mmCIF file of C-alpha atoms in Angstrom:
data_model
loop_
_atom_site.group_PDB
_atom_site.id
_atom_site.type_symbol
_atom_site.label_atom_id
_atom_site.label_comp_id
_atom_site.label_asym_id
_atom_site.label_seq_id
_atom_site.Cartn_x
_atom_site.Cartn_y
_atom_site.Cartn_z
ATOM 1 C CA UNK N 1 -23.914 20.681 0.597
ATOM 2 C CA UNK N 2 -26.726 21.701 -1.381
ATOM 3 C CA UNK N 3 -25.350 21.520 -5.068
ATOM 4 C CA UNK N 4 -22.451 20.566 -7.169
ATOM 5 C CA UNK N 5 -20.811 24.240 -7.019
ATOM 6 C CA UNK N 6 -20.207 23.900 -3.534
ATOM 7 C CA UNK N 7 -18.561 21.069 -3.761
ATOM 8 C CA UNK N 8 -14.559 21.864 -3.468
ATOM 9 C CA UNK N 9 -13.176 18.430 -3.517
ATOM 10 C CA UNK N 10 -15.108 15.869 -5.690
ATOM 11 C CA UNK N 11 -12.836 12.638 -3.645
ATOM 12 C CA UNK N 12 -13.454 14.302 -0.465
ATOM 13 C CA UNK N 13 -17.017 14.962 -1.021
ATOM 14 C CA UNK N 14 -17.015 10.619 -2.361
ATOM 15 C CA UNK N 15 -15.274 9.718 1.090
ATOM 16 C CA UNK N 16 -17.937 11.501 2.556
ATOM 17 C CA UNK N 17 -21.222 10.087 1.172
ATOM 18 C CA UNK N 18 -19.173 6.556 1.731
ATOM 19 C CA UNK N 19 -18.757 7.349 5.458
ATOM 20 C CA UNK N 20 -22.550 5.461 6.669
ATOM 21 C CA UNK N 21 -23.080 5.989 9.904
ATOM 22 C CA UNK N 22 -24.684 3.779 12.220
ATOM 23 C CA UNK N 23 -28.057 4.094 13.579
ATOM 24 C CA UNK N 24 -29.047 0.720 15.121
ATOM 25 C CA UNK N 25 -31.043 -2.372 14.547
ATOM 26 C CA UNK N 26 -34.652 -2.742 13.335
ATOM 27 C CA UNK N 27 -36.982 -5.944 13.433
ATOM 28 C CA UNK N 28 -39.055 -7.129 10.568
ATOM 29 C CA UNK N 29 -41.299 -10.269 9.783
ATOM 30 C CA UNK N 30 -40.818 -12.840 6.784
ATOM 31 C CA UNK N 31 -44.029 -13.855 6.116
ATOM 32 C CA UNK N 32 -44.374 -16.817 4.624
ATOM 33 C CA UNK N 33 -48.163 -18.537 3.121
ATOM 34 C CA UNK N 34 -48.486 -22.594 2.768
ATOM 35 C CA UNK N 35 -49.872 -24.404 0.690
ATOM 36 C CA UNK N 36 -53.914 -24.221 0.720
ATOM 37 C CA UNK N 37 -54.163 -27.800 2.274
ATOM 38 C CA UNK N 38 -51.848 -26.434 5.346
ATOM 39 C CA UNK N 39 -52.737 -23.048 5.955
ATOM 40 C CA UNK N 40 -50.966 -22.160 8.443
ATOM 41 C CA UNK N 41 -48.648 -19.014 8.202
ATOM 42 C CA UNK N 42 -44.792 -19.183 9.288
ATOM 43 C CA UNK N 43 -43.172 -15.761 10.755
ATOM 44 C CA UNK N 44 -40.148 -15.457 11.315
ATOM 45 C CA UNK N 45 -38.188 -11.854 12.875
ATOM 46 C CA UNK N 46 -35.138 -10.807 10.931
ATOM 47 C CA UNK N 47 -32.833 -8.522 12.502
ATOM 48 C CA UNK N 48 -31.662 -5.974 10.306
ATOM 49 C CA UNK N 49 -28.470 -3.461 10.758
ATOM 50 C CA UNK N 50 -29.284 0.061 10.138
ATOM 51 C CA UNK N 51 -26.853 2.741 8.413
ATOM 52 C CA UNK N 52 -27.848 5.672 6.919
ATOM 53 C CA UNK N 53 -25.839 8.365 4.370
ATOM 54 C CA UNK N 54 -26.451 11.429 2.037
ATOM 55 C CA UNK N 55 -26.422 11.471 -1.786
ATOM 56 C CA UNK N 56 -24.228 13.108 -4.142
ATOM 57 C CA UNK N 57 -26.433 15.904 -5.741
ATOM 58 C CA UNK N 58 -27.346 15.509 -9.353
ATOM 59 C CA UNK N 59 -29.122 17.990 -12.356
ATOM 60 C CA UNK N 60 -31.794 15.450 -12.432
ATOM 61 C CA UNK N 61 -32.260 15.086 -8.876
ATOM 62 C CA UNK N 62 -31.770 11.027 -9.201
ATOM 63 C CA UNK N 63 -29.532 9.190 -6.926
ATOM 64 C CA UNK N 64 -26.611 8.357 -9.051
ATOM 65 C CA UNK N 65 -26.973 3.930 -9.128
ATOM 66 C CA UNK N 66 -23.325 3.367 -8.696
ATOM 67 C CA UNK N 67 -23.061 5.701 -5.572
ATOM 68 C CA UNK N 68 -26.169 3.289 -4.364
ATOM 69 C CA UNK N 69 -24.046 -0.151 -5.025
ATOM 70 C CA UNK N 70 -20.927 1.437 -3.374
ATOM 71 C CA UNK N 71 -22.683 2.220 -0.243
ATOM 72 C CA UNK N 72 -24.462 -0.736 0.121
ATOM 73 C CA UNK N 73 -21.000 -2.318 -0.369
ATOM 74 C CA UNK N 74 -19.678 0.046 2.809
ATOM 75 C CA UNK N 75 -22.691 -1.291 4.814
ATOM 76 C CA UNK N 76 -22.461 -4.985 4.484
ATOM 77 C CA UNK N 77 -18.323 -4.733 5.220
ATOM 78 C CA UNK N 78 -19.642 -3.041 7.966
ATOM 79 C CA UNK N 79 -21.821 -5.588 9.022
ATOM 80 C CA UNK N 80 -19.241 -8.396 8.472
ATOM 81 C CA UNK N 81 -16.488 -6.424 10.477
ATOM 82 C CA UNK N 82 -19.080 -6.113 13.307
ATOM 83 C CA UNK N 83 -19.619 -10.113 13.662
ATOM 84 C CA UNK N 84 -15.549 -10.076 14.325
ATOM 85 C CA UNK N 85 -14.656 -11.375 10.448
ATOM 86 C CA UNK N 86 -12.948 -8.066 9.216
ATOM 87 C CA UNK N 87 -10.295 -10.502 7.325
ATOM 88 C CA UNK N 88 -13.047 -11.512 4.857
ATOM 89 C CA UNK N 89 -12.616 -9.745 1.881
ATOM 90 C CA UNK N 90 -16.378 -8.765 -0.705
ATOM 91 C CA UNK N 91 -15.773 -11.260 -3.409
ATOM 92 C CA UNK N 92 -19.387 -10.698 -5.302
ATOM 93 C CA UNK N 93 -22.136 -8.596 -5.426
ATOM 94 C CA UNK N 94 -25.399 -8.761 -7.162
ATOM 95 C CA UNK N 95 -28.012 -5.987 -7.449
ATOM 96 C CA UNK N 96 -31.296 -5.158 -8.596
ATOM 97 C CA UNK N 97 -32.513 -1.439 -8.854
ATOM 98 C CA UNK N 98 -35.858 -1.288 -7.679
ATOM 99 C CA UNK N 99 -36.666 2.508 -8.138
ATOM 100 C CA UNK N 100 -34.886 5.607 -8.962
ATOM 101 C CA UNK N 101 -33.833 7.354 -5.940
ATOM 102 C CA UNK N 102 -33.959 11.130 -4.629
ATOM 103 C CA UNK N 103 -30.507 12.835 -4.505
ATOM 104 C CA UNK N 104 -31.244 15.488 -2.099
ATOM 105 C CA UNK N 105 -33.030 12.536 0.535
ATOM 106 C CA UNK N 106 -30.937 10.670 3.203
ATOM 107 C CA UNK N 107 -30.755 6.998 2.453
ATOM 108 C CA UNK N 108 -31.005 4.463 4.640
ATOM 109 C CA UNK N 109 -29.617 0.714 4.730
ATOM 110 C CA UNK N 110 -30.737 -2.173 6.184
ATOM 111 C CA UNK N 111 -28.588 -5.181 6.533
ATOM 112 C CA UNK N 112 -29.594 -8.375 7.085
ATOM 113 C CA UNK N 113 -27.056 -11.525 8.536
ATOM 114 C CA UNK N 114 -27.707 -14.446 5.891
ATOM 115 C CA UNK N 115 -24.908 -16.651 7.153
ATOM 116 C CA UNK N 116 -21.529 -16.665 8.371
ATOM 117 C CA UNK N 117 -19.663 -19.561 7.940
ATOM 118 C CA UNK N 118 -16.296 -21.036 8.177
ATOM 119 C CA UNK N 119 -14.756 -19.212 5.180
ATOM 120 C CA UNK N 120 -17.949 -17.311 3.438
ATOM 121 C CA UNK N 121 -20.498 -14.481 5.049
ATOM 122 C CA UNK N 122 -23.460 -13.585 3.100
ATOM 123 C CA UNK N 123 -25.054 -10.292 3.237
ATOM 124 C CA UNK N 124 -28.501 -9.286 2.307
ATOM 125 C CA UNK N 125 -28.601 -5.048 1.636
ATOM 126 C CA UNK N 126 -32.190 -3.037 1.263
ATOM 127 C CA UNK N 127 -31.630 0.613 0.437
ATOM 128 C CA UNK N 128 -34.183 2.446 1.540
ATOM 129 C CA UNK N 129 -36.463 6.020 0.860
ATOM 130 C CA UNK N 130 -39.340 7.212 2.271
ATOM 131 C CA UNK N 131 -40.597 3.510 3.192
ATOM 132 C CA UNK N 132 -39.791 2.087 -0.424
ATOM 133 C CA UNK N 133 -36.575 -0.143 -1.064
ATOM 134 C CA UNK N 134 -34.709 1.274 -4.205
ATOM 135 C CA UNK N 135 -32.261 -1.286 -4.532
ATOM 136 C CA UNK N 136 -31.778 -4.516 -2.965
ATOM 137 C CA UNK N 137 -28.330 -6.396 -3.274
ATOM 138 C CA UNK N 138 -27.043 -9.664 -1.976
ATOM 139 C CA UNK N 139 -23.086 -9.719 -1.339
ATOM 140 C CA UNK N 140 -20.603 -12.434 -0.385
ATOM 141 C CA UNK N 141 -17.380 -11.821 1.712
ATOM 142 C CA UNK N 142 -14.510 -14.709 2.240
ATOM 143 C CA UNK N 143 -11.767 -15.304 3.537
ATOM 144 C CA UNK N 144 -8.347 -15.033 2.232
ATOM 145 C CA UNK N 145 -7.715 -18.261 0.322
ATOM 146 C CA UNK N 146 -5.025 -20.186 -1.834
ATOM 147 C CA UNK N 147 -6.683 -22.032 -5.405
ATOM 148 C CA UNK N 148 -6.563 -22.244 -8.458
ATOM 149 C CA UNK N 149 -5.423 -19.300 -10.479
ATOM 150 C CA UNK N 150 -5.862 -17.894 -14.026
ATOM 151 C CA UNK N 151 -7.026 -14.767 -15.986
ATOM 152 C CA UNK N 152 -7.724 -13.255 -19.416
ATOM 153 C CA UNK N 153 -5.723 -11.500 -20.638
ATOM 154 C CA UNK N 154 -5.664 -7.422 -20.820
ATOM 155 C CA UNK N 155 -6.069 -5.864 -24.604
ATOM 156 C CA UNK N 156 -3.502 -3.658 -25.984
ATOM 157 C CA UNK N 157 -4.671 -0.472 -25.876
ATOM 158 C CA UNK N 158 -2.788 3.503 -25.459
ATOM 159 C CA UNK N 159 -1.976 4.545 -22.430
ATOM 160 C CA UNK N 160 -4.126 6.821 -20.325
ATOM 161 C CA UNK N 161 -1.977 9.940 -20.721
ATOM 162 C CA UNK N 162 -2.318 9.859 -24.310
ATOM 163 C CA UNK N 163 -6.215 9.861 -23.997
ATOM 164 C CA UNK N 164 -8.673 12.778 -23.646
ATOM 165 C CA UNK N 165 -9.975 13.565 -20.636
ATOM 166 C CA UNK N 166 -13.562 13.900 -19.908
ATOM 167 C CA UNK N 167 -12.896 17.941 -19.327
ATOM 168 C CA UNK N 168 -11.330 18.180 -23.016
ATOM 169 C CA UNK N 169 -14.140 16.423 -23.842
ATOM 170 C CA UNK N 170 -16.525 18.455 -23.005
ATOM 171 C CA UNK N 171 -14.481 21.648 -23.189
ATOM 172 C CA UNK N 172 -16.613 24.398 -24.201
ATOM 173 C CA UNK N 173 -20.127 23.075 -23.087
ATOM 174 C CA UNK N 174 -22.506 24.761 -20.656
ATOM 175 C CA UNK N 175 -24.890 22.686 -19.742
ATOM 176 C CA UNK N 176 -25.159 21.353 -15.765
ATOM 177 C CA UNK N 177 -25.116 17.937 -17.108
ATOM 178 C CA UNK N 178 -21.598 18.967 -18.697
ATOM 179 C CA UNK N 179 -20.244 20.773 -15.373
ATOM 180 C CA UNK N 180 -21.736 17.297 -13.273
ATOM 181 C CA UNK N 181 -19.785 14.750 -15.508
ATOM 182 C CA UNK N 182 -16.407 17.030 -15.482
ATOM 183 C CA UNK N 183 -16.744 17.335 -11.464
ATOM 184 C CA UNK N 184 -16.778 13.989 -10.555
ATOM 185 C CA UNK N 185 -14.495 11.914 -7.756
ATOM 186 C CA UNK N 186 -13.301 9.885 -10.923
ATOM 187 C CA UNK N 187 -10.755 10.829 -13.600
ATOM 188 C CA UNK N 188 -12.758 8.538 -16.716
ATOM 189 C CA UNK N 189 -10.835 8.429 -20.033
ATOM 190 C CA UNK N 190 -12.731 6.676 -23.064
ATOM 191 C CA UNK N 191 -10.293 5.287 -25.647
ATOM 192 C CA UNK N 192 -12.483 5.121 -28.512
ATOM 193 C CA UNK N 193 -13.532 8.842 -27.554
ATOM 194 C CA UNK N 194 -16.716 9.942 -25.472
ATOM 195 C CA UNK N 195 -19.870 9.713 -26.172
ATOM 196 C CA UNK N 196 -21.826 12.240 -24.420
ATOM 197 C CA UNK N 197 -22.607 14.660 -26.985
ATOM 198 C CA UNK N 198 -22.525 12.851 -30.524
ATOM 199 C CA UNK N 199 -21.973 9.343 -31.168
ATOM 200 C CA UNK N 200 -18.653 7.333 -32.075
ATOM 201 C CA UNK N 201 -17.359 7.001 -35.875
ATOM 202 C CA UNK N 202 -17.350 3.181 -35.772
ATOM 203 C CA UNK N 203 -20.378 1.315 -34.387
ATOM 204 C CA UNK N 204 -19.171 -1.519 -32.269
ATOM 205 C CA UNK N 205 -20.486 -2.727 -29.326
ATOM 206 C CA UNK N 206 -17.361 -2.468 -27.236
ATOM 207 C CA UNK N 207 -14.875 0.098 -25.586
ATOM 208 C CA UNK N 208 -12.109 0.177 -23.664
ATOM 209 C CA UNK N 209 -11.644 2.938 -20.697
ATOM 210 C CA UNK N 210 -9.440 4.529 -18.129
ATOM 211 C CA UNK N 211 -10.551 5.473 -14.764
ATOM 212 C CA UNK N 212 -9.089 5.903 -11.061
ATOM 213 C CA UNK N 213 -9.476 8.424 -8.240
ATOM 214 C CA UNK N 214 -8.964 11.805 -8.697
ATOM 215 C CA UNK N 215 -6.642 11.619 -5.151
ATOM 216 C CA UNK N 216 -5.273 8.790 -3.059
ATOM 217 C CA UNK N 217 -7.706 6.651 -1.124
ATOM 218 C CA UNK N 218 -7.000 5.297 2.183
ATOM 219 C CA UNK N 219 -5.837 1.611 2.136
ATOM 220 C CA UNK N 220 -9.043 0.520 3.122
ATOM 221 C CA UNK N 221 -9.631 -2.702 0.990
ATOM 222 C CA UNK N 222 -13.025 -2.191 1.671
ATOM 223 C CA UNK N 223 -13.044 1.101 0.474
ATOM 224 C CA UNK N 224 -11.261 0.448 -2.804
ATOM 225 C CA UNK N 225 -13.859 -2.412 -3.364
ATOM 226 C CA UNK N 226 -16.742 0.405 -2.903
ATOM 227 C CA UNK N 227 -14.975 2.828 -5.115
ATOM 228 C CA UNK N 228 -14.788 0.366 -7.619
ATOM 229 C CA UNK N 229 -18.192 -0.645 -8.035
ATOM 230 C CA UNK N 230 -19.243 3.108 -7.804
ATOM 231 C CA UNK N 231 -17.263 3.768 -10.743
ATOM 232 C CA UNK N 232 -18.334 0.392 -12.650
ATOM 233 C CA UNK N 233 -21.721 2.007 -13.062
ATOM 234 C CA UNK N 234 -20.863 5.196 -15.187
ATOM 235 C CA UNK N 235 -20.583 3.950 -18.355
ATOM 236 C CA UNK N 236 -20.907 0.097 -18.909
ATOM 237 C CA UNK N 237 -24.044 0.502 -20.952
ATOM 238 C CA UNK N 238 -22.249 2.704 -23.465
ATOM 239 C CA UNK N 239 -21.079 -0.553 -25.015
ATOM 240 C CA UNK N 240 -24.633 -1.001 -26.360
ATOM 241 C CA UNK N 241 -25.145 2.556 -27.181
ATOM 242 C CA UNK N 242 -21.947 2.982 -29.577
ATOM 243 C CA UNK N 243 -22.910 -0.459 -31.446
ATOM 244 C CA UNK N 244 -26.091 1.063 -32.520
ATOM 245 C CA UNK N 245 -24.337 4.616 -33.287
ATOM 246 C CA UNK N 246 -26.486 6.597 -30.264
ATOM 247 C CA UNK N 247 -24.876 9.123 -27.584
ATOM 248 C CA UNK N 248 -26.328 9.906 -24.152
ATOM 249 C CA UNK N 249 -27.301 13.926 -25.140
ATOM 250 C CA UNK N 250 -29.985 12.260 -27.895
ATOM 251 C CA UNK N 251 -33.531 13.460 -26.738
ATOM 252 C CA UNK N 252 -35.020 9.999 -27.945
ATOM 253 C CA UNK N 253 -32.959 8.278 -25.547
ATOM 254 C CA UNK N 254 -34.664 6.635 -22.752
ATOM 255 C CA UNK N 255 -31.772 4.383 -20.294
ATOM 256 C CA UNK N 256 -31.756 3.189 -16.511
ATOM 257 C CA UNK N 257 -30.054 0.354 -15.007
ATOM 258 C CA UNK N 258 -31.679 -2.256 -14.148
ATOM 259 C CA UNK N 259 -29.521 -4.626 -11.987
ATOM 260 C CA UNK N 260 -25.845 -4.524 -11.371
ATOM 261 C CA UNK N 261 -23.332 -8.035 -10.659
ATOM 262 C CA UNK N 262 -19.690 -7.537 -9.842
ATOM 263 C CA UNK N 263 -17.263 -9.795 -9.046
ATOM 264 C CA UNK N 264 -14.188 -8.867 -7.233
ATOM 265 C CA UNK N 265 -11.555 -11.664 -8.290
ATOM 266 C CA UNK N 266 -7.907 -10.150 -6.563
ATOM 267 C CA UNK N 267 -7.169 -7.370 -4.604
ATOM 268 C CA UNK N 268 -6.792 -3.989 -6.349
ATOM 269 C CA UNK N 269 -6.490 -0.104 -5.788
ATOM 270 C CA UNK N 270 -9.191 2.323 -7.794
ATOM 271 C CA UNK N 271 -6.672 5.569 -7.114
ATOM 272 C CA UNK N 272 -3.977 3.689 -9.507
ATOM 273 C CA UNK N 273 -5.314 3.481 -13.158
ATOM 274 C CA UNK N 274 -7.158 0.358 -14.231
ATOM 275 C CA UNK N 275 -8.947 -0.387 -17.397
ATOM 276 C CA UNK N 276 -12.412 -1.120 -17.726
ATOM 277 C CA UNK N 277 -13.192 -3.116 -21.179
ATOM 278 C CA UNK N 278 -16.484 -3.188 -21.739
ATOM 279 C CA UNK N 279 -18.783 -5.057 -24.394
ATOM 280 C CA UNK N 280 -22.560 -5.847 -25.380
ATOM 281 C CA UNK N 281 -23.137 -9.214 -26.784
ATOM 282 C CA UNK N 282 -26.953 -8.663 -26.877
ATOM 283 C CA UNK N 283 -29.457 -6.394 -27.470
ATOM 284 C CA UNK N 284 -33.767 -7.097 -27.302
ATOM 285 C CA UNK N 285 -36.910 -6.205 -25.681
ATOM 286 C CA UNK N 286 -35.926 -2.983 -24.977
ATOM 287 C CA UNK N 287 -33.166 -4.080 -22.507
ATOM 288 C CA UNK N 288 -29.160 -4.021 -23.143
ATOM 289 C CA UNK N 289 -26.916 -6.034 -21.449
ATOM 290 C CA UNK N 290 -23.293 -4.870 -21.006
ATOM 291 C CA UNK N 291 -20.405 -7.312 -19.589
ATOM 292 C CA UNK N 292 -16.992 -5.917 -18.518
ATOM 293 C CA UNK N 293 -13.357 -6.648 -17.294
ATOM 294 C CA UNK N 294 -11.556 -4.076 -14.685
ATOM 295 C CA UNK N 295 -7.626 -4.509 -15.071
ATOM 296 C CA UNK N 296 -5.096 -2.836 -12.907
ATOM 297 C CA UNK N 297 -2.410 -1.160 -15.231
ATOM 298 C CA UNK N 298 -0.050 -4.250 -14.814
ATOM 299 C CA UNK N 299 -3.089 -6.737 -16.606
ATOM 300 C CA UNK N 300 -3.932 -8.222 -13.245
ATOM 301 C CA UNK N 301 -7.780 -9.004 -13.658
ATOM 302 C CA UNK N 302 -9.365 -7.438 -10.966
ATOM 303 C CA UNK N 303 -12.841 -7.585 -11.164
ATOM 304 C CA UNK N 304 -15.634 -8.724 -13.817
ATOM 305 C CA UNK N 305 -19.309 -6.679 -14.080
ATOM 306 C CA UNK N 306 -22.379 -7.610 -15.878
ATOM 307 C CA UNK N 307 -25.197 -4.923 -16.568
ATOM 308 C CA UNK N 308 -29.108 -4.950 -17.906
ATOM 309 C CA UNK N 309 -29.917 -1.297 -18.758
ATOM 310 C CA UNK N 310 -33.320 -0.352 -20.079
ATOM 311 C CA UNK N 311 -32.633 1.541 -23.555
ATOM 312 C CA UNK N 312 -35.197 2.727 -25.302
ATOM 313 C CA UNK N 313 -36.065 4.827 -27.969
ATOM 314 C CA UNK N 314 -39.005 6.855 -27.723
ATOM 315 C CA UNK N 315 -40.665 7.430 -31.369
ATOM 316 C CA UNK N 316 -39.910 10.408 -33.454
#
């Protein structure tokens, strides 16, 4: 698929760029120097996993970062399923984006086997392009256990059918920016109202939104997990953007992510609604960091994500 307009099915064409497929092992060194009174240099091969899978196309040609983070979720599932622990479940995640990646370039993944234990396996992801890692993630996977149990609570907020959509949002707009955003796998519904083209009336550092699948998902816990930390990237850094009254389409803008932790804390489906609340608490240094709380529609706490973005503001 070379573009967006060819794309007939925006959850199909998801599935799709979440399918990895296999391509083998690799072996690499860890080079290690000692101290200059024992200089004697320890190498030690690592055995890495290879998958490898397509990007979604973008207008700006980047790899989107949340499409990134779901995939490398896909490949260290896989890699836990292959050592014969497919009961363990991803339970954290925790990302750093190296460098932006090419949409229209195959990516590929390297795993590496940290540990497997009695009740934890630890996964160390490198997504690669042309020789370069773009992001590298470490991920956790347990067991099914019985503990202690307690949440927060959900806010009170209106329901999803009685927000706008992203399409009425940006009915009326032609721009491929516009047509991307209203195409995607993910129906996203901003309570406090979007903030694509013009920023919010009230500048507060938090929102709350709506989001699941466009279609049903296969019951693929795995899956649902991936899904979920794809969509966890679209808009937690908006929470800094609306406190300081500033929306996405402003040409002074300058915003990446810069790493990406999720926690996955019960079991939850991504093509039910859930809400995503979503705050700053600081801003400095050119960096934002957003925190956030993914609720299934009953208030069961599903997962909790902390974000640093770079935001900048280039000078008038």
């Amino acid at each position: 698929m070379s573009s967006d307009d060819e794309t007939p099915d925006p959850v199909a064409d998801l599935l799709d760029v979440l399918d990895l497929r296999s391509v083998g092992e690799a072996q690499t060194s860890s080079v290690v120097t000692a101290p200059a009174d024992a200089p004697e240099i320890d190498i030690s091969e690592r055995t890495l996993q290879l998958f490898t899978g397509r990007s979604q196309r973008t207008p700006h040609g980047r790899a989107f970062g949340g499409q990134v983070l779901a995939q490398t979720v896909i490949a260290a599932g896989r890699s836990v399923a292959s050592a014969g622990l497919e009961s363990r479940l991803v339970h954290s995640l925790h990302g750093y984006f190296i460098r932006p990646g090419d949409s229209g370039h195959p990516i590929e993944f390297g795993v590496e086997n940290l540990r497997d234990g009695n009740s934890f396996s630890v996964r160390r992801v490198y997504a690669m392009q042309y020789g370069h890692t773009i992001l590298s993630a470490t991920l956790s996977f347990q067991e099914p256990a019985e503990g202690l149990d307690h949440q927060a609570a959900m806010s009170s907020v209106p329901d999803p059918d009685r927000v706008r959509t992203t399409a009425e949002e940006l009915a009326g707009i032609d721009h491929p920016a516009a047509e991307h955003w209203k195409r995607r796998a993910m129906d996203v519904r901003t309570v406090e109202g979007a903030i694509f083209l013009v920023p919010g009336r009230q500048h507060a550092a938090q929102q709350h939104v709506w989001m699941k699948a466009l279609d049903t998902l296969p019951d693929d816990p795995l899956l649902h997990a991936a899904v979920l930390a794809y969509a966890s990237d679209y808009s937690l850094l908006e929470s800094v953007l609306r406190g300081h009254g500033l929306a996405w389409a402003n040409r002074r803008l300058r915003a990446a992510s810069l790493d990406h932790a999720m926690w996955f804390h019960r079991p939850g489906r991504i093509d039910e609604w859930v809400l995503y609340e979503q705050e700053s608490p600081s801003a400095s240094g050119g960096r934002g960091l957003g925190l956030g709380k993914i609720f299934a529609l009953d208030g069961t706490l599903i997962a909790s994500v902390a974000q640093e973005g770079m935001v900048r503001l280039k000078p008038e």
